[in-house]
Amino acid sequence: MTAISASAVPAAASSDSDGAVLHRPVIDWFDAHARDLPWRRPEAGAWGVMVSEFMLQQTPVSRVLPVYEQWLARWPRPADLAAEPPGEAVRAWGRLGYPRRALRLHGAAAAIRERHGGDVPRDHAQLLALPGVGEYTAAAVASFAYGQRHPVLDTNVRRVFARAVSGAQYPPNATTAAERKLARALLPGDEPTAARWAAATMELGALVCTARTPDCVRCPIAALCAWRQAGSPEHDGPARRGQTYAGTDRQVRGKLLAVLREAVTPVPQTALDQVWDEPVQRARALDGLVSDGLVEPLSGGLYRLPLT
């Protein structure tokens, strides 16, 4: 079978050719192989979908699952989270990493309570207007929670499109206008199919078309894949960003936050000094946490998670 060319795809959005031939095999594969994840169940609702999208950014499903379950048990609705101090969101975030996401989710919950009567809005523009909600999250919630027709471009989806349509091993480091145009062109015309396509392409990238070792034998569109038909050429663009952690300010920030999360009373500077030997880096990390609103300094050299 002939590979799908990127130049041919825009017509596929409104016709039954080119990119449209990808829809049925990918969705059928998803129907047979999708993981049973709690945020995909009907009872999760829009709030459950939103929580999962915040948690899953740059974090694998295996790490998110236990925190997600605890979070929804404690805060089943946005108003429940909004009623608590933001520091409790940071505490409950645990070791998921990138804890500013917890503050942003708390801010979104407060806005949902104040602007939308406690219900996650259906309207895409209203979702996008929530604090901490960007282009991807608004599209994901509108699509996965409300079955709407929006291009949902996370790293997994971008990689599937790069390989299957553009013939590249990896997408660019940052989402481009060309990728957005391609995603819109590939989107099925009706809302239920478009929402299913969004979830299916994401799952395909997570389970089969993976970054390091794609399992092309299991791929439902391997025969159509432009990258495979080109001989699976190696990436020749800018170097891909790594995910270093050991010895970085991120690691120091995590250690400092761990002490504060476990404390029930304000923590003295001396206790924080014990988590990292290098004083300049430790001070820089602590200053960054304070600047980001993740830590609140008190008089007498004490620190705590934020109350406001």
Short mmCIF file of C-alpha atoms in Angstrom, two decimals:
data_model
loop_
_atom_site.label_atom_id
_atom_site.label_comp_id
_atom_site.label_asym_id
_atom_site.label_seq_id
_atom_site.Cartn_x
_atom_site.Cartn_y
_atom_site.Cartn_z
CA MET A 1 0.00 0.00 0.00
CA THR A 2 1.09 3.55 -0.69
CA ALA A 3 2.21 5.76 2.19
CA ILE A 4 0.17 8.81 3.09
CA SER A 5 1.96 11.96 1.95
CA ALA A 6 1.76 15.08 4.07
CA SER A 7 1.03 17.21 1.02
CA ALA A 8 -1.99 15.09 0.15
CA VAL A 9 -3.57 15.09 3.56
CA PRO A 10 -5.51 18.38 3.72
CA ALA A 11 -8.09 17.03 1.26
CA ALA A 12 -8.63 14.05 3.55
CA ALA A 13 -10.41 16.16 6.12
CA SER A 14 -13.44 16.38 3.88
CA SER A 15 -13.05 13.33 1.63
CA ASP A 16 -12.81 9.58 2.00
CA SER A 17 -9.26 9.32 0.69
CA ASP A 18 -5.68 9.92 1.74
CA GLY A 19 -5.55 10.56 5.52
CA ALA A 20 -9.07 9.23 6.05
CA VAL A 21 -7.82 5.67 5.36
CA LEU A 22 -5.97 5.86 8.68
CA HIS A 23 -9.07 6.40 10.81
CA ARG A 24 -10.73 2.98 10.81
CA PRO A 25 -7.65 0.77 11.37
CA VAL A 26 -6.37 3.00 14.19
CA ILE A 27 -9.76 3.25 15.89
CA ASP A 28 -10.39 -0.50 15.50
CA TRP A 29 -7.00 -1.18 17.05
CA PHE A 30 -7.86 1.15 19.92
CA ASP A 31 -11.21 -0.57 20.50
CA ALA A 32 -9.35 -3.88 20.85
CA HIS A 33 -6.26 -2.79 22.77
CA ALA A 34 -6.99 0.38 24.78
CA ARG A 35 -5.94 0.22 28.42
CA ASP A 36 -8.67 0.33 31.04
CA LEU A 37 -7.64 3.58 32.71
CA PRO A 38 -9.83 5.24 35.37
CA TRP A 39 -10.05 8.58 33.57
CA ARG A 40 -11.48 6.80 30.51
CA ARG A 41 -14.43 5.40 32.43
CA PRO A 42 -17.78 7.23 32.26
CA GLU A 43 -17.82 7.84 36.01
CA ALA A 44 -14.61 9.88 35.79
CA GLY A 45 -16.51 12.80 34.32
CA ALA A 46 -14.91 15.97 33.01
CA TRP A 47 -13.15 16.72 36.31
CA GLY A 48 -11.51 13.29 36.32
CA VAL A 49 -10.34 13.85 32.75
CA MET A 50 -8.94 17.27 33.63
CA VAL A 51 -7.08 15.96 36.68
CA SER A 52 -5.55 13.16 34.61
CA GLU A 53 -4.42 15.57 31.90
CA PHE A 54 -2.62 17.79 34.41
CA MET A 55 -0.96 14.77 36.04
CA LEU A 56 0.05 12.99 32.84
CA GLN A 57 2.09 15.89 31.47
CA GLN A 58 5.68 14.55 31.32
CA THR A 59 4.75 11.77 33.77
CA PRO A 60 4.12 8.07 32.95
CA VAL A 61 0.77 6.43 33.63
CA SER A 62 2.23 4.03 36.19
CA ARG A 63 3.27 6.91 38.45
CA VAL A 64 0.05 8.83 37.97
CA LEU A 65 -2.43 6.04 38.76
CA PRO A 66 -2.07 5.87 42.59
CA VAL A 67 -1.95 9.65 43.00
CA TYR A 68 -4.93 10.11 40.69
CA GLU A 69 -7.04 7.65 42.69
CA GLN A 70 -6.16 9.34 45.99
CA TRP A 71 -6.77 12.78 44.54
CA LEU A 72 -10.28 11.97 43.23
CA ALA A 73 -11.20 10.20 46.46
CA ARG A 74 -10.27 13.33 48.42
CA TRP A 75 -11.46 15.96 45.91
CA PRO A 76 -14.22 14.42 43.75
CA ARG A 77 -15.29 17.85 42.46
CA PRO A 78 -13.41 21.05 41.63
CA ALA A 79 -15.07 22.90 44.52
CA ASP A 80 -13.67 20.33 46.98
CA LEU A 81 -10.13 21.12 45.88
CA ALA A 82 -10.77 24.86 45.69
CA ALA A 83 -11.92 24.86 49.33
CA GLU A 84 -8.48 23.71 50.52
CA PRO A 85 -5.25 25.76 50.68
CA PRO A 86 -3.08 25.42 47.56
CA GLY A 87 -0.36 23.88 49.72
CA GLU A 88 -2.57 20.84 50.21
CA ALA A 89 -2.60 20.32 46.46
CA VAL A 90 1.20 20.45 46.48
CA ARG A 91 1.29 17.99 49.38
CA ALA A 92 -1.07 15.55 47.68
CA TRP A 93 0.90 15.83 44.42
CA GLY A 94 3.58 13.73 46.08
CA ARG A 95 6.52 12.85 43.87
CA LEU A 96 4.86 13.24 40.49
CA GLY A 97 7.33 16.00 39.64
CA TYR A 98 6.79 19.44 38.14
CA PRO A 99 4.72 20.45 41.21
CA ARG A 100 3.67 23.77 39.71
CA ARG A 101 1.07 21.67 37.95
CA ALA A 102 -0.57 21.13 41.35
CA LEU A 103 -0.85 24.88 41.89
CA ARG A 104 -2.23 25.36 38.39
CA LEU A 105 -4.81 22.64 38.90
CA HIS A 106 -5.83 24.24 42.19
CA GLY A 107 -6.15 27.58 40.40
CA ALA A 108 -8.28 26.00 37.67
CA ALA A 109 -10.53 24.40 40.29
CA ALA A 110 -11.03 27.77 42.01
CA ALA A 111 -11.91 29.39 38.69
CA ILE A 112 -14.36 26.59 37.84
CA ARG A 113 -16.08 27.11 41.19
CA GLU A 114 -16.24 30.88 40.76
CA ARG A 115 -17.05 31.16 37.05
CA HIS A 116 -18.93 27.96 36.19
CA GLY A 117 -20.82 26.90 39.30
CA GLY A 118 -18.38 24.12 40.07
CA ASP A 119 -18.77 22.26 36.76
CA VAL A 120 -15.93 21.91 34.27
CA PRO A 121 -17.09 23.97 31.26
CA ARG A 122 -17.90 22.29 27.96
CA ASP A 123 -16.98 25.25 25.80
CA HIS A 124 -13.45 25.09 24.42
CA ALA A 125 -12.86 28.84 24.78
CA GLN A 126 -13.98 28.74 28.41
CA LEU A 127 -11.66 25.82 29.09
CA LEU A 128 -8.78 27.69 27.48
CA ALA A 129 -9.51 30.70 29.70
CA LEU A 130 -9.00 28.71 32.90
CA PRO A 131 -5.68 29.36 34.69
CA GLY A 132 -3.11 26.70 33.95
CA VAL A 133 -5.04 25.34 30.95
CA GLY A 134 -3.23 25.62 27.63
CA GLU A 135 -3.98 24.63 24.06
CA TYR A 136 -3.39 20.92 24.59
CA THR A 137 -5.32 20.53 27.87
CA ALA A 138 -8.35 22.48 26.64
CA ALA A 139 -8.55 20.32 23.50
CA ALA A 140 -8.04 17.11 25.48
CA VAL A 141 -10.78 17.86 28.01
CA ALA A 142 -13.21 19.01 25.31
CA SER A 143 -12.48 15.88 23.28
CA PHE A 144 -12.15 13.16 25.92
CA ALA A 145 -14.75 14.43 28.39
CA TYR A 146 -17.31 15.94 26.04
CA GLY A 147 -16.73 14.11 22.76
CA GLN A 148 -15.99 17.24 20.76
CA ARG A 149 -13.98 17.60 17.57
CA HIS A 150 -10.58 19.10 18.35
CA PRO A 151 -7.02 18.18 17.30
CA VAL A 152 -5.28 16.85 20.42
CA LEU A 153 -1.52 17.06 19.99
CA ASP A 154 0.58 15.51 22.73
CA THR A 155 4.05 14.02 22.24
CA ASN A 156 2.67 10.57 21.39
CA VAL A 157 0.25 11.86 18.75
CA ARG A 158 2.88 14.12 17.22
CA ARG A 159 5.25 11.15 16.90
CA VAL A 160 2.59 8.99 15.21
CA PHE A 161 1.83 11.75 12.70
CA ALA A 162 5.51 12.46 12.11
CA ARG A 163 6.19 8.85 11.20
CA ALA A 164 2.98 7.76 9.49
CA VAL A 165 2.42 10.91 7.41
CA SER A 166 5.56 13.05 7.34
CA GLY A 167 8.08 10.20 7.13
CA ALA A 168 10.24 11.50 10.00
CA GLN A 169 11.42 9.45 12.97
CA TYR A 170 10.59 12.21 15.46
CA PRO A 171 8.55 15.41 15.43
CA PRO A 172 10.20 18.80 16.06
CA ASN A 173 11.12 19.64 19.66
CA ALA A 174 8.27 22.15 19.86
CA THR A 175 4.87 21.92 18.17
CA THR A 176 4.85 23.78 14.86
CA ALA A 177 2.14 25.44 12.77
CA ALA A 178 2.63 22.72 10.16
CA GLU A 179 1.88 20.03 12.76
CA ARG A 180 -1.28 21.83 13.84
CA LYS A 181 -2.40 22.11 10.21
CA LEU A 182 -1.73 18.42 9.65
CA ALA A 183 -3.63 17.43 12.81
CA ARG A 184 -6.64 19.47 11.71
CA ALA A 185 -6.52 17.90 8.26
CA LEU A 186 -6.41 14.39 9.69
CA LEU A 187 -9.34 14.97 12.04
CA PRO A 188 -12.48 12.97 11.13
CA GLY A 189 -15.46 15.12 10.22
CA ASP A 190 -17.97 13.96 12.83
CA GLU A 191 -17.48 14.62 16.53
CA PRO A 192 -17.73 11.07 18.00
CA THR A 193 -15.23 9.67 15.48
CA ALA A 194 -12.92 12.65 15.93
CA ALA A 195 -12.90 12.20 19.71
CA ARG A 196 -12.21 8.49 19.33
CA TRP A 197 -9.43 9.21 16.83
CA ALA A 198 -7.78 11.61 19.28
CA ALA A 199 -7.72 8.97 22.02
CA ALA A 200 -6.69 6.20 19.61
CA THR A 201 -3.69 8.01 18.12
CA MET A 202 -2.49 8.93 21.61
CA GLU A 203 -2.70 5.30 22.74
CA LEU A 204 -0.99 4.08 19.58
CA GLY A 205 1.95 6.37 20.29
CA ALA A 206 2.09 5.31 23.94
CA LEU A 207 1.96 1.55 23.37
CA VAL A 208 3.19 0.79 19.84
CA CYS A 209 4.77 3.76 18.05
CA THR A 210 7.05 4.48 20.99
CA ALA A 211 10.02 6.82 20.90
CA ARG A 212 12.89 4.36 21.28
CA THR A 213 11.61 0.96 20.14
CA PRO A 214 8.50 1.21 17.94
CA ASP A 215 6.74 -2.15 17.61
CA CYS A 216 5.89 -1.85 13.94
CA VAL A 217 4.74 -5.48 13.73
CA ARG A 218 1.79 -4.61 15.98
CA CYS A 219 0.98 -1.31 14.26
CA PRO A 220 -2.37 -1.26 12.45
CA ILE A 221 -1.11 1.28 9.88
CA ALA A 222 2.41 -0.07 9.33
CA ALA A 223 1.68 -0.67 5.64
CA LEU A 224 0.72 3.00 5.24
CA CYS A 225 3.57 4.45 7.28
CA ALA A 226 5.67 6.94 5.31
CA TRP A 227 8.64 6.51 7.64
CA ARG A 228 8.74 2.71 7.17
CA GLN A 229 8.34 3.01 3.41
CA ALA A 230 11.29 5.41 3.39
CA GLY A 231 13.40 2.76 5.13
CA SER A 232 13.00 4.12 8.68
CA PRO A 233 15.65 6.84 8.29
CA GLU A 234 17.44 8.10 11.38
CA HIS A 235 16.50 11.47 12.82
CA ASP A 236 18.57 14.21 11.17
CA GLY A 237 17.09 17.32 12.79
CA PRO A 238 18.12 19.24 15.92
CA ALA A 239 19.24 17.12 18.85
CA ARG A 240 16.34 15.89 20.95
CA ARG A 241 16.18 17.26 24.46
CA GLY A 242 17.18 14.87 27.20
CA GLN A 243 15.49 14.33 30.56
CA THR A 244 18.44 14.67 32.93
CA TYR A 245 17.55 14.85 36.62
CA ALA A 246 20.39 13.77 38.91
CA GLY A 247 22.29 16.73 40.29
CA THR A 248 19.97 19.32 38.78
CA ASP A 249 18.05 22.08 40.51
CA ARG A 250 14.93 19.99 39.86
CA GLN A 251 16.32 17.25 42.08
CA VAL A 252 17.15 19.73 44.84
CA ARG A 253 13.70 21.30 44.60
CA GLY A 254 12.15 17.85 44.91
CA LYS A 255 14.14 17.07 48.03
CA LEU A 256 13.19 20.37 49.65
CA LEU A 257 9.53 19.89 48.84
CA ALA A 258 9.61 16.34 50.22
CA VAL A 259 10.60 17.69 53.64
CA LEU A 260 7.82 20.29 53.56
CA ARG A 261 5.18 17.82 52.37
CA GLU A 262 5.88 15.51 55.27
CA ALA A 263 5.84 18.27 57.89
CA VAL A 264 2.68 19.24 59.78
CA THR A 265 4.24 22.44 61.15
CA PRO A 266 6.55 25.05 59.57
CA VAL A 267 10.05 23.77 58.87
CA PRO A 268 13.19 25.62 60.02
CA GLN A 269 15.94 26.54 57.57
CA THR A 270 18.31 24.15 59.35
CA ALA A 271 16.14 21.17 58.40
CA LEU A 272 16.13 22.22 54.76
CA ASP A 273 19.90 22.73 54.80
CA GLN A 274 20.35 19.02 55.44
CA VAL A 275 18.84 17.85 52.16
CA TRP A 276 21.68 19.07 49.88
CA ASP A 277 25.33 19.74 50.59
CA GLU A 278 26.00 22.45 48.02
CA PRO A 279 24.73 25.70 49.61
CA VAL A 280 24.55 27.90 46.50
CA GLN A 281 22.49 25.41 44.53
CA ARG A 282 20.32 24.67 47.56
CA ALA A 283 19.61 28.37 48.10
CA ARG A 284 18.85 28.84 44.40
CA ALA A 285 16.41 25.93 44.45
CA LEU A 286 14.66 27.21 47.57
CA ASP A 287 14.43 30.73 46.13
CA GLY A 288 12.89 29.25 43.01
CA LEU A 289 10.28 27.37 45.02
CA VAL A 290 9.35 30.57 46.84
CA SER A 291 9.21 32.53 43.58
CA ASP A 292 6.96 29.87 42.00
CA GLY A 293 4.55 30.05 44.95
CA LEU A 294 5.26 26.47 46.01
CA VAL A 295 6.83 27.45 49.34
CA GLU A 296 5.86 30.22 51.73
CA PRO A 297 8.61 31.82 53.85
CA LEU A 298 7.72 32.87 57.39
CA SER A 299 9.48 35.00 59.97
CA GLY A 300 12.18 33.36 62.03
CA GLY A 301 13.63 31.38 59.13
CA LEU A 302 10.64 29.03 58.83
CA TYR A 303 9.02 27.66 55.67
CA ARG A 304 5.75 25.88 54.84
CA LEU A 305 3.59 24.92 51.91
CA PRO A 306 1.39 27.86 50.79
CA LEU A 307 -1.90 28.57 52.51
CA THR A 308 -3.13 31.17 50.01
#
